[in-house]
Coordinates of C-alpha atoms in Angstrom, one line a residue:
M181 CA 52.7 -38.6 60.1
G182 CA 52.5 -39.2 64.0
Y183 CA 50.0 -42.1 63.5
R184 CA 51.5 -43.6 60.4
C185 CA 53.8 -46.7 60.4
A186 CA 57.4 -46.0 59.7
I187 CA 57.5 -49.2 57.4
C188 CA 54.6 -49.1 55.1
L189 CA 53.6 -45.2 55.7
T190 CA 49.9 -46.0 56.1
L191 CA 47.7 -44.9 58.9
S192 CA 48.4 -47.6 61.4
C193 CA 45.0 -49.5 62.5
E194 CA 47.0 -51.9 65.0
P195 CA 50.0 -49.7 66.1
V196 CA 52.6 -50.8 68.1
K197 CA 55.2 -48.8 70.1
L198 CA 58.8 -50.0 70.6
Q199 CA 60.6 -49.5 73.5
C200 CA 62.3 -46.5 71.9
S201 CA 58.6 -44.8 71.2
H202 CA 58.9 -45.5 67.4
L203 CA 55.5 -46.8 66.0
F204 CA 54.8 -49.5 63.6
C205 CA 52.0 -51.6 62.4
K206 CA 52.0 -54.7 64.3
L207 CA 52.0 -56.7 61.1
C208 CA 54.7 -54.8 59.7
I209 CA 57.1 -55.1 62.5
E210 CA 56.4 -58.7 63.1
R211 CA 57.5 -59.3 59.7
T212 CA 60.5 -57.5 59.9
F213 CA 61.7 -59.3 63.1
E214 CA 61.0 -62.7 61.4
T215 CA 63.3 -62.0 58.5
S216 CA 65.9 -60.0 60.2
K217 CA 69.0 -61.6 62.3
E218 CA 68.8 -58.4 64.6
R219 CA 66.0 -57.5 66.9
V220 CA 66.4 -53.8 66.6
C221 CA 64.1 -50.5 65.8
P222 CA 64.1 -50.1 61.7
M223 CA 64.3 -46.5 62.3
C224 CA 67.0 -45.7 65.2
R225 CA 68.4 -49.3 65.4
A226 CA 67.6 -49.6 69.1
E227 CA 67.5 -52.8 70.6
V228 CA 64.3 -54.3 71.2
T229 CA 64.4 -56.9 74.2
K230 CA 63.2 -60.2 73.9
D231 CA 60.7 -59.7 76.6
F232 CA 59.1 -57.0 74.8
V233 CA 55.4 -57.7 74.2
M234 CA 53.8 -57.0 70.7
K235 CA 50.7 -55.2 72.0
I236 CA 48.6 -52.9 70.2
D237 CA 48.7 -49.2 71.7
K238 CA 44.9 -48.5 72.1
E239 CA 45.5 -44.9 72.6
A240 CA 47.4 -44.3 69.5
R241 CA 44.9 -46.6 67.7
E242 CA 42.2 -44.1 68.9
E243 CA 44.0 -41.1 67.8
A244 CA 44.9 -42.4 64.5
K245 CA 41.1 -43.1 63.9
Q246 CA 40.4 -39.7 65.1
S247 CA 42.8 -38.0 62.8
N248 CA 41.4 -39.4 59.4
P249 CA 38.5 -41.5 60.0
D250 CA 37.7 -42.2 56.0
E251 CA 41.4 -43.1 55.7
Y252 CA 41.3 -45.2 59.0
E253 CA 38.4 -47.3 57.6
E254 CA 39.9 -47.9 54.3
V255 CA 43.1 -49.1 55.8
L256 CA 41.4 -51.3 58.4
K257 CA 39.4 -53.1 55.3
N258 CA 42.5 -53.7 53.6
L259 CA 44.0 -54.9 56.7
N260 CA 41.3 -57.5 57.3
K261 CA 41.9 -58.9 53.7
L262 CA 45.4 -59.2 54.4
K263 CA 44.9 -61.1 57.5
L264 CA 42.9 -63.6 55.7
E265 CA 45.8 -64.1 53.1
E266 CA 48.3 -64.0 55.8
K267 CA 46.8 -67.3 56.8
K268 CA 47.9 -68.9 53.5
I269 CA 51.5 -67.7 54.2
L270 CA 54.1 -70.0 55.4
K271 CA 57.1 -69.0 57.3
I272 CA 59.8 -71.4 56.1
K273 CA 63.0 -71.4 58.0
I274 CA 66.6 -72.2 56.3
K275 CA 69.1 -73.6 58.4
Y276 CA 72.7 -73.5 56.9
G277 CA 76.1 -73.9 58.2
N278 CA 78.8 -76.7 59.1
R279 CA 79.2 -79.3 61.7
H280 CA 82.7 -80.2 62.7
K281 CA 84.8 -83.1 64.6
L282 CA 88.6 -83.9 64.7
A283 CA 89.6 -86.4 62.6
E284 CA 91.0 -89.7 64.2
R285 CA 93.5 -90.3 61.4
P286 CA 94.5 -87.0 59.8
T287 CA 95.6 -87.2 56.1
N288 CA 98.1 -85.2 54.5
Y289 CA 97.3 -82.2 52.6
H290 CA 97.4 -82.7 48.9
K291 CA 99.9 -79.6 48.2
N292 CA 102.0 -79.6 51.4
R293 CA 102.6 -82.9 53.2
S294 CA 103.8 -81.4 56.5
V295 CA 100.4 -80.0 57.0
K296 CA 97.7 -82.2 58.1
N297 CA 93.8 -82.4 57.4
K298 CA 92.9 -82.8 61.0
H299 CA 89.4 -81.5 60.5
I300 CA 86.2 -83.4 59.3
W301 CA 83.4 -80.9 58.4
T302 CA 80.1 -81.2 56.9
A303 CA 78.5 -78.1 55.2
F304 CA 74.7 -78.4 55.0
I305 CA 71.5 -76.7 54.2
E306 CA 68.1 -77.8 55.2
V307 CA 64.5 -76.6 55.4
I308 CA 63.0 -76.7 59.0
H309 CA 59.1 -76.8 58.6
P310 CA 56.6 -79.3 59.9
R311 CA 54.7 -79.6 56.5
V312 CA 57.7 -78.6 54.0
K313 CA 60.3 -80.9 52.6
D314 CA 63.7 -79.8 51.4
T315 CA 62.7 -81.4 48.0
D316 CA 59.7 -79.1 47.9
L317 CA 61.7 -76.0 47.6
I318 CA 65.4 -76.9 46.8
E319 CA 66.4 -78.1 43.1
K320 CA 70.1 -77.9 44.0
V321 CA 72.7 -76.3 46.2
K322 CA 76.3 -75.1 45.1
F323 CA 78.9 -75.0 47.8
E324 CA 82.0 -72.9 46.9
L325 CA 85.0 -74.1 48.7
H326 CA 88.6 -72.5 48.9
E327 CA 90.4 -72.5 45.9
T328 CA 93.2 -74.8 47.2
F329 CA 91.0 -77.9 47.2
K330 CA 90.5 -80.1 44.4
N331 CA 87.2 -79.5 42.8
P332 CA 86.3 -76.4 44.9
T333 CA 82.9 -75.9 43.3
R334 CA 80.7 -78.7 44.6
F335 CA 77.1 -79.4 43.7
V336 CA 74.4 -81.1 45.4
T337 CA 71.7 -82.2 43.5
K338 CA 69.3 -84.3 46.0
A339 CA 68.2 -84.4 49.7
P340 CA 70.0 -84.1 52.1
F341 CA 71.8 -81.0 50.7
K342 CA 75.0 -81.4 52.4
F343 CA 78.6 -82.8 52.0
T344 CA 81.4 -84.1 54.3
I345 CA 85.1 -83.1 53.6
N346 CA 88.5 -83.3 55.6
G347 CA 90.6 -80.0 55.8
W348 CA 93.1 -78.2 57.8
G349 CA 91.8 -74.5 57.6
E350 CA 88.7 -72.2 57.9
F351 CA 87.5 -70.0 55.3
E352 CA 84.3 -68.2 54.0
L353 CA 82.0 -70.7 52.4
P354 CA 79.5 -69.4 50.0
M355 CA 76.3 -71.6 49.6
T356 CA 74.0 -71.0 46.8
I357 CA 70.3 -72.5 46.6
T358 CA 68.7 -73.0 43.1
W359 CA 64.9 -73.1 43.8
K360 CA 62.4 -75.4 42.3
K361 CA 61.4 -73.8 38.8
H362 CA 57.7 -73.5 39.9
L363 CA 58.5 -71.3 42.7
K364 CA 59.9 -68.5 40.2
M365 CA 62.5 -67.3 42.8
P366 CA 66.2 -66.4 41.8
P367 CA 69.0 -68.3 43.5
T368 CA 69.8 -67.4 46.9
T369 CA 73.4 -67.2 48.4
F370 CA 74.3 -67.5 52.0
Y371 CA 77.7 -66.5 53.0
H372 CA 79.1 -68.9 56.0
D373 CA 82.4 -68.6 57.7
L374 CA 83.5 -72.3 58.4
C375 CA 84.1 -72.9 62.1
F376 CA 86.0 -75.7 63.8
D377 CA 84.8 -74.7 67.6
D378 CA 82.0 -76.2 69.7
G379 CA 81.0 -78.6 66.9
G380 CA 80.7 -76.2 64.2
K381 CA 78.2 -73.1 63.7
W382 CA 75.2 -72.6 61.7
H383 CA 72.4 -69.9 61.1
E384 CA 68.7 -69.4 60.4
Y385 CA 67.2 -67.3 57.9
V386 CA 63.3 -67.1 57.6
F387 CA 61.5 -66.5 54.4
R388 CA 57.8 -66.1 53.7
I389 CA 55.9 -68.0 50.6
H390 CA 52.4 -68.6 49.8
E391 CA 51.4 -72.4 50.5
D392 CA 50.1 -72.9 47.1
L393 CA 53.5 -72.4 45.7
I394 CA 55.0 -75.2 47.4
K395 CA 53.3 -78.1 45.5
P396 CA 51.8 -76.7 42.6
K397 CA 48.3 -77.8 41.5
T398 CA 48.4 -80.1 38.4
S399 CA 46.4 -79.4 35.5
A400 CA 43.7 -81.8 34.8
S401 CA 45.0 -81.9 31.2
K402 CA 48.3 -83.0 32.2
V403 CA 47.1 -85.9 34.7
K404 CA 48.1 -89.1 33.0
V405 CA 45.5 -91.9 33.7
K406 CA 46.7 -95.5 33.5
A407 CA 44.5 -97.6 31.4
V408 CA 42.9 -100.7 33.0
K409 CA 41.7 -103.4 31.0
P410 CA 38.3 -104.9 32.1
A411 CA 37.9 -107.9 33.5
P412 CA 36.7 -110.8 30.9
F413 CA 33.1 -111.9 31.0
K414 CA 32.5 -115.2 32.4

């Protein structure tokens, strides 16, 4: 087991040793860090510093090869196929949270006029990618406000997926994305603690998706061709 990745459990052809000495496939640990909020070892939870370079441990790679040459060649063959497929994978960043500013003219809270709605905040979800738009992925977003709001469940069905409202207090704000049907992905819910400090607060979430799923190819049988009348002979 000494030369096997602690994530995929296969013989590691491109081993990377973290600062804690635990060994992982380079591809496995890169994927883990991409989608995790924490940069820690999956085995011992030791912090991996930002200046740590993901370089292949050549000595460990040679030892892995010598330990089982046949398995090593098979894993290497599969890894090369995976790398070709990896080029078609897009890493999509979802940014979600709230922006905030103080109201110039606070309004009365509808249940208690002594309480002022002095905060203006905007809840939002947006896609960050040079080739992908919000509308390529998102069908709608549900924002679940505190029960003291009028109409606490809000749906936004077109981009930009955000809304602005006045309020007086902070609370946990669940945001649920319904993805486009062709993605065949279940809804994703993010939980955000509303923040009225420093202009608000937001988070980033990264997920991976095959580029062919972003804009599905239209079947030739479904393409509608507009008929054009031929010009009359003169």
